[in-house]
Short mmCIF file of N, CA and C in Angstrom, two decimals:
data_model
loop_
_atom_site.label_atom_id
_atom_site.label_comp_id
_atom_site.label_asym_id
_atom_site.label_seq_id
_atom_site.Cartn_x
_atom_site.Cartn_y
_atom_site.Cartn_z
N UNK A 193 19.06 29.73 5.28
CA UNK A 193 19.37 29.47 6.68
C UNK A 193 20.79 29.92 6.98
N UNK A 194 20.45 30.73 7.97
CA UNK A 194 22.14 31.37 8.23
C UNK A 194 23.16 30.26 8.84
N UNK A 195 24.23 29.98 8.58
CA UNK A 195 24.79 28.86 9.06
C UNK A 195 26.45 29.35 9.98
N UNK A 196 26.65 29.04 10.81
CA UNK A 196 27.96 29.76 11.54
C UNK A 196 29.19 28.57 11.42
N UNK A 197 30.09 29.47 10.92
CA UNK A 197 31.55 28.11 10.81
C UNK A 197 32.52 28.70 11.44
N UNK A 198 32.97 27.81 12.92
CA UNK A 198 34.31 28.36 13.80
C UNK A 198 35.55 27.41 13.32
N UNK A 199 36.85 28.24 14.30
CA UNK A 199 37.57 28.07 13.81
C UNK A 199 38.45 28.81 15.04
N UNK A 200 39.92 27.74 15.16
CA UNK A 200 40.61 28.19 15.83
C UNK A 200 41.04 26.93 17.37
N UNK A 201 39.96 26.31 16.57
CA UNK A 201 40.05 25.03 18.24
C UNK A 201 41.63 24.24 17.83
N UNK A 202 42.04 24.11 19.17
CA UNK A 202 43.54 23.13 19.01
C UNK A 202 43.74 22.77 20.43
N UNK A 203 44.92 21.80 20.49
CA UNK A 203 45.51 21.76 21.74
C UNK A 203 46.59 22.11 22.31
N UNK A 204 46.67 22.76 23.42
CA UNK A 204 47.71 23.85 24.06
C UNK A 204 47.93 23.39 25.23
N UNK A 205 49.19 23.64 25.76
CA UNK A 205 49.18 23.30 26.99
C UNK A 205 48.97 24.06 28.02
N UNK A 206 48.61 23.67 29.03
CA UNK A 206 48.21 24.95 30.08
C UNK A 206 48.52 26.11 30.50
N UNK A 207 48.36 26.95 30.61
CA UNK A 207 48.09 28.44 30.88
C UNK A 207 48.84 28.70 29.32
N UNK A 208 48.42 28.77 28.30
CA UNK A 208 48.57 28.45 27.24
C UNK A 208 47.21 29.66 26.75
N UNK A 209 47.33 30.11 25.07
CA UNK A 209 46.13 30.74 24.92
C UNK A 209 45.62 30.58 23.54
N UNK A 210 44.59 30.68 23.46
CA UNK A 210 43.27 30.63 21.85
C UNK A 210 42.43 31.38 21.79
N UNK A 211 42.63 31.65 20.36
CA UNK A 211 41.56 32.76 19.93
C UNK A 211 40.72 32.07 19.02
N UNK A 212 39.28 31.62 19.20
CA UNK A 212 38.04 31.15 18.62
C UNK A 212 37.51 32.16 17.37
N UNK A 213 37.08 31.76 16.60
CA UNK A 213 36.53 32.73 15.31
C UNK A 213 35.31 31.70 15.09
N UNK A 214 34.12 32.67 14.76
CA UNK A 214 32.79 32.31 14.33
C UNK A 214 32.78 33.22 13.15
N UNK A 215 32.33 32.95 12.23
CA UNK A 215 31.73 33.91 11.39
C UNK A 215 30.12 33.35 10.58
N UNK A 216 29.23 34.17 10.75
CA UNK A 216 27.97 33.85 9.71
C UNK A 216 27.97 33.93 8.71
N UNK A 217 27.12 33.27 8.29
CA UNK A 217 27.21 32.67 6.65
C UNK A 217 25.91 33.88 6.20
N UNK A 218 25.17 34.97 6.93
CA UNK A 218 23.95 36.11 6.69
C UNK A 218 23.96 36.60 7.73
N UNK A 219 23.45 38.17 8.24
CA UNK A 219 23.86 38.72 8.93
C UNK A 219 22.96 38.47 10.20
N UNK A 220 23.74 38.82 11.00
CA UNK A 220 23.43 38.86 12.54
C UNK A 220 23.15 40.09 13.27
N UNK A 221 21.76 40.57 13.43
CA UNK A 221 21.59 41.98 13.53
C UNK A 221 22.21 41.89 15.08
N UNK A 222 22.79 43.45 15.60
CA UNK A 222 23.31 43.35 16.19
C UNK A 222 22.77 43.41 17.79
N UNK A 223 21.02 44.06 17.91
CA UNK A 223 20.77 43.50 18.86
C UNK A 223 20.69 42.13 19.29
N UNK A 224 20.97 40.91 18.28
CA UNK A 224 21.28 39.50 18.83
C UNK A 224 22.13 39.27 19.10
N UNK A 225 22.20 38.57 20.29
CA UNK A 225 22.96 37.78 20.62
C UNK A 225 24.31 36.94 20.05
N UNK A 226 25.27 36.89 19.56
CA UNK A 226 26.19 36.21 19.25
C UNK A 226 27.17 35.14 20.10
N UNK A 227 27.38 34.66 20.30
CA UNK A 227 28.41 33.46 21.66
C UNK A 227 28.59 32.27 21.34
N UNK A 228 29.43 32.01 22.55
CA UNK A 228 29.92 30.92 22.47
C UNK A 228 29.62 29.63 23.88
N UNK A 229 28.95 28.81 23.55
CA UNK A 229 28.76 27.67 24.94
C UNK A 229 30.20 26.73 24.38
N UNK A 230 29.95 25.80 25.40
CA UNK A 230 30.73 24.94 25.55
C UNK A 230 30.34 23.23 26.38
N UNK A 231 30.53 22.12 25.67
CA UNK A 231 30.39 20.81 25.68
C UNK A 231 31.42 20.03 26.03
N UNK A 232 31.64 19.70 27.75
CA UNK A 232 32.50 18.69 27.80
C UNK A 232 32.07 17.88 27.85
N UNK A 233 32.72 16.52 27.77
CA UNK A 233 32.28 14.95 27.75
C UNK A 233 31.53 14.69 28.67
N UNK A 234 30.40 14.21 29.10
CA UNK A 234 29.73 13.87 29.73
C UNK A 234 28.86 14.75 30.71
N UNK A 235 29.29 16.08 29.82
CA UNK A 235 28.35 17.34 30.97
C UNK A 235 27.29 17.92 30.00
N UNK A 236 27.21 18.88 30.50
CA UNK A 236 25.83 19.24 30.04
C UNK A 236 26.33 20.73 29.11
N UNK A 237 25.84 21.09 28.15
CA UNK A 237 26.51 22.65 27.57
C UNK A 237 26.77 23.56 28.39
N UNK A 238 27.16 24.42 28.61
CA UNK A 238 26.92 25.72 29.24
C UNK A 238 27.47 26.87 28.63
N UNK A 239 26.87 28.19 28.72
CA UNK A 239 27.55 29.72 28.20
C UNK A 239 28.70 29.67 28.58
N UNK A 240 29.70 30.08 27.74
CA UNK A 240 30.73 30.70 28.06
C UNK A 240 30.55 32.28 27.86
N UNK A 241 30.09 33.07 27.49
CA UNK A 241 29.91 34.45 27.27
C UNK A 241 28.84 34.63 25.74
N UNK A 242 28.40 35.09 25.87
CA UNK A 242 27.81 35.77 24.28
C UNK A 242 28.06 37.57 24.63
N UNK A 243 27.53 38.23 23.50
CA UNK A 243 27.46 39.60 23.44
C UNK A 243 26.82 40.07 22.23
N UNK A 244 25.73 41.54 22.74
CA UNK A 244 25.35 42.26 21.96
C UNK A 244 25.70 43.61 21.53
N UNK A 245 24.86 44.44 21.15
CA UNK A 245 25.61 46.22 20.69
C UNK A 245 25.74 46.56 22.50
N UNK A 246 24.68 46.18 23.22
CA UNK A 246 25.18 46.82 24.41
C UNK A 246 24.93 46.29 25.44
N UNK A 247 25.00 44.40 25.31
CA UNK A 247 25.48 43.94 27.05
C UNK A 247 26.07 42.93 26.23
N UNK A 248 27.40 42.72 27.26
CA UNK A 248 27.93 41.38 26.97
C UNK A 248 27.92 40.43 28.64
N UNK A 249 27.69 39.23 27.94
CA UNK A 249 27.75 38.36 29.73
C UNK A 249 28.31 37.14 29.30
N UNK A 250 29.77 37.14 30.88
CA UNK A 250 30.44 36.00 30.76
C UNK A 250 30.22 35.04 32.05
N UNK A 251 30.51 33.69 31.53
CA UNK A 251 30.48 33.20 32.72
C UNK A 251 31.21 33.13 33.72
N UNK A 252 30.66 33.80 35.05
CA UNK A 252 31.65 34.11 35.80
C UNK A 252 32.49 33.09 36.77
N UNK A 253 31.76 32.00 36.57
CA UNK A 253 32.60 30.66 37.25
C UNK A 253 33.87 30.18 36.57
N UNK A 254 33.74 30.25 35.40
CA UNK A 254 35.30 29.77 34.84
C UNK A 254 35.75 31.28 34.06
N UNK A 255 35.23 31.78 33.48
CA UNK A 255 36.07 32.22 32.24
C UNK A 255 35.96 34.00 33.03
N UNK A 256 35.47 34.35 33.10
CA UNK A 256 35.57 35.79 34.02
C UNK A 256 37.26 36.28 33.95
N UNK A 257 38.09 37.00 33.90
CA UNK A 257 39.26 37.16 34.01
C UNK A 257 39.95 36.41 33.10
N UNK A 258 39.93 35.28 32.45
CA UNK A 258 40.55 34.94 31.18
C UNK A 258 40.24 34.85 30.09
N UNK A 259 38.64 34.87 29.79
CA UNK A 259 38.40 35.08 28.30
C UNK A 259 37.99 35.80 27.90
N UNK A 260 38.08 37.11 26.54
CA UNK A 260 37.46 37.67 26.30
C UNK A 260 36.80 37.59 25.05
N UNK A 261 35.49 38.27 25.20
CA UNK A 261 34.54 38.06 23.73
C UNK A 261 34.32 39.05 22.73
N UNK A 262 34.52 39.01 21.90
CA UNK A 262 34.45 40.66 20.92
C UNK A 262 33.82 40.01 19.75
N UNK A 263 32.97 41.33 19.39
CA UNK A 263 31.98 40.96 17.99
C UNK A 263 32.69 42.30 16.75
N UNK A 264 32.51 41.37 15.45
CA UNK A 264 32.63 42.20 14.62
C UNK A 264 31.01 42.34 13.55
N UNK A 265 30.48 43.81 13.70
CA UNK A 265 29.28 43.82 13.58
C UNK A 265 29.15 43.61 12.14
N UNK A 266 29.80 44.23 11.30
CA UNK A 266 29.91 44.61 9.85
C UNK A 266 29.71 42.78 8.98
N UNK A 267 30.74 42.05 9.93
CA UNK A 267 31.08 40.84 9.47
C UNK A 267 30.22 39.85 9.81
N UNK A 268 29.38 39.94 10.88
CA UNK A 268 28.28 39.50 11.60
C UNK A 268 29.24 37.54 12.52
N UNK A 269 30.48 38.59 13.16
CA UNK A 269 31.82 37.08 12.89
C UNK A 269 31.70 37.58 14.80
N UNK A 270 32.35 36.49 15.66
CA UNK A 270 32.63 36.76 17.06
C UNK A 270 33.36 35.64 17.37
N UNK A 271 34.54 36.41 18.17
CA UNK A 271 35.79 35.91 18.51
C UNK A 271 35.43 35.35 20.23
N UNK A 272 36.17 34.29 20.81
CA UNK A 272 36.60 34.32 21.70
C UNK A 272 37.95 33.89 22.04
N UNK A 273 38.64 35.04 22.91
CA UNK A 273 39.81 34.89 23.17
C UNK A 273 40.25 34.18 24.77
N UNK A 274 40.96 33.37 24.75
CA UNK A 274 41.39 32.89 25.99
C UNK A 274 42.69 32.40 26.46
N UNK A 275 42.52 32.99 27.54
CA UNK A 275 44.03 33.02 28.40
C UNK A 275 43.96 32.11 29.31
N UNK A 276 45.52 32.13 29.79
CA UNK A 276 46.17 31.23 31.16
C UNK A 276 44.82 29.52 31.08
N UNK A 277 44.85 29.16 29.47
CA UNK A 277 43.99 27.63 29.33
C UNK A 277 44.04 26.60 30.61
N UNK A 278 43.13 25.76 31.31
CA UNK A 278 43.39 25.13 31.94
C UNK A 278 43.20 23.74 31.77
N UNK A 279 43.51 22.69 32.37
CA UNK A 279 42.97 21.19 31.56
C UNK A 279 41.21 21.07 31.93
N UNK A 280 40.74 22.17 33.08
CA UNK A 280 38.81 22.11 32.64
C UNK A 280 38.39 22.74 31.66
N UNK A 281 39.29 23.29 31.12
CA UNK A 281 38.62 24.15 29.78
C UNK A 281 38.71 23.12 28.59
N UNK A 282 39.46 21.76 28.89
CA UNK A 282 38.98 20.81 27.45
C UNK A 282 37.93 20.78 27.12
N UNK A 283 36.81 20.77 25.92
CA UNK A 283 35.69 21.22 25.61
C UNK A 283 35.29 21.00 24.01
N UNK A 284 34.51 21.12 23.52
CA UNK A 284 34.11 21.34 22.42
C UNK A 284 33.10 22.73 22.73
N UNK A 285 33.46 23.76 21.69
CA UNK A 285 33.27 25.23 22.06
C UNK A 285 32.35 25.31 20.96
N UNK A 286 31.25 25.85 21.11
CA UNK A 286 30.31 25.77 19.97
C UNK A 286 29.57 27.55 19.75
N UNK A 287 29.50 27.64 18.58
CA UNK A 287 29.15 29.21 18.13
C UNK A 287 27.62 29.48 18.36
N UNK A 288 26.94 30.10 19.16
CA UNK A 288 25.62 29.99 19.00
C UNK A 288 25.35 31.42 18.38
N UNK A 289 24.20 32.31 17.85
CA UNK A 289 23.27 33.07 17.41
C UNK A 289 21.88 32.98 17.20
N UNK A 290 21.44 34.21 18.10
CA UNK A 290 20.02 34.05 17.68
C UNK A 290 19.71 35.24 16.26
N UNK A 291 18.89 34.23 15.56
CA UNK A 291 19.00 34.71 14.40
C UNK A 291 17.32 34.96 14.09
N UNK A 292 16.94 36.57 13.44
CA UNK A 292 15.78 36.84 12.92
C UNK A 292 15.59 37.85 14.29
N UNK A 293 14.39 38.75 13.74
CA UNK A 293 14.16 40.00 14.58
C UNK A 293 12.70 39.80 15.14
N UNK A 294 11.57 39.21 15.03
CA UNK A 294 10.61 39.28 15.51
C UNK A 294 10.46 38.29 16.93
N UNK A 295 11.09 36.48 16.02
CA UNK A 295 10.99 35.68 17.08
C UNK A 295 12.35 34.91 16.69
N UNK A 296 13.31 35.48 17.14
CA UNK A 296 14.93 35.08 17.24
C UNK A 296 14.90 33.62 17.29
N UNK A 297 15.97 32.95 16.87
CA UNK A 297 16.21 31.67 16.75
C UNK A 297 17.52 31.01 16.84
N UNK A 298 17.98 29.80 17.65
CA UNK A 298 19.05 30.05 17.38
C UNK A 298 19.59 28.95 16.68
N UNK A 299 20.92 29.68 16.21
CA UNK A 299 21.46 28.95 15.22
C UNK A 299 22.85 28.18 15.99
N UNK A 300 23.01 27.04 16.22
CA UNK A 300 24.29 26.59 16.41
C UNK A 300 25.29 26.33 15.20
N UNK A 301 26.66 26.23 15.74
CA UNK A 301 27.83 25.96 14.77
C UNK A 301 27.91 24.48 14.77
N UNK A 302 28.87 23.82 14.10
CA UNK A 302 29.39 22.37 14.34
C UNK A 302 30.02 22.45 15.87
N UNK A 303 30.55 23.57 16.24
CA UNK A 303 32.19 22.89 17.39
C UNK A 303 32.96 23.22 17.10
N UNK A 304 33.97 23.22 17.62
CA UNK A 304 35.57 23.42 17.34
C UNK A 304 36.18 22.47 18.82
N UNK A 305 37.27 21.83 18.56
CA UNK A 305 37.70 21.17 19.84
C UNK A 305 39.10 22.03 20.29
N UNK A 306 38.78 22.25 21.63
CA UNK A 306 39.71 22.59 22.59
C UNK A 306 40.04 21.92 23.20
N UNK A 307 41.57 21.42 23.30
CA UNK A 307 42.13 20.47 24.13
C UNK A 307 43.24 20.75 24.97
N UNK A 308 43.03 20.99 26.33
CA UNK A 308 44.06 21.76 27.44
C UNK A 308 44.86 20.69 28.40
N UNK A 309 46.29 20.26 27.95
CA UNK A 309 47.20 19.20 28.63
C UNK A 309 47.89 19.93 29.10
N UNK A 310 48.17 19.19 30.30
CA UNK A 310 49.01 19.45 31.47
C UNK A 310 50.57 19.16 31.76
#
């Protein structure tokens, strides 16, 4: 079972910036999907961006203009980078992949905590 371990969650203060690291534990072909959602307290998950060999999609309500997502294919690892942090971006940021080629699956990470003070 492929297993994903991030890395990089801390707390910063606002407009402040972090760079997220996922890497798989087996590879992630590269038409899948790789990303990152996100879990604040009492909400519900939502995408923050994932990306493949040839679409990437961010969410354009928060992160559009400050975060960016880059995959390293070789490593089967995906970064997210983020700028100008705000205190709604506190979160627990979680690595997702869909994993396997016939009927994809996905694999979540533990989390990493992001914490954005003002």
């Amino acid at each position: 079972q492929v297993q994903l371990v991030e890395s990089g969650g801390d707390s910063v203060q606002a407009g402040g910036s972090l760079k997220l690291s996922c890497v798989a534990s087996g590879r992630i072909v590269g038409a899948n999907p790789m990303g990152w959602y996100r879990q604040a307290p009492g909400k519900q998950r939502e995408l923050v961006a994932d990306i493949t060999l040839t679409t990437t999609t961010i969410n354009e309500d928060f992160a559009k203009g400050r975060f960016t997502i880059s995959r390293d294919y070789p490593k089967s690892a995906v970064y997210l980078e983020m700028n100008n942090l705000k205190p709604e971006d506190t979160a627990v940021y979680i690595c997702n992949a869909k994993v396997g080629l016939r009927s994809p699956v996905d694999v979540w990470g533990q989390g990493t905590q992001v914490t954005v003070f003002s």
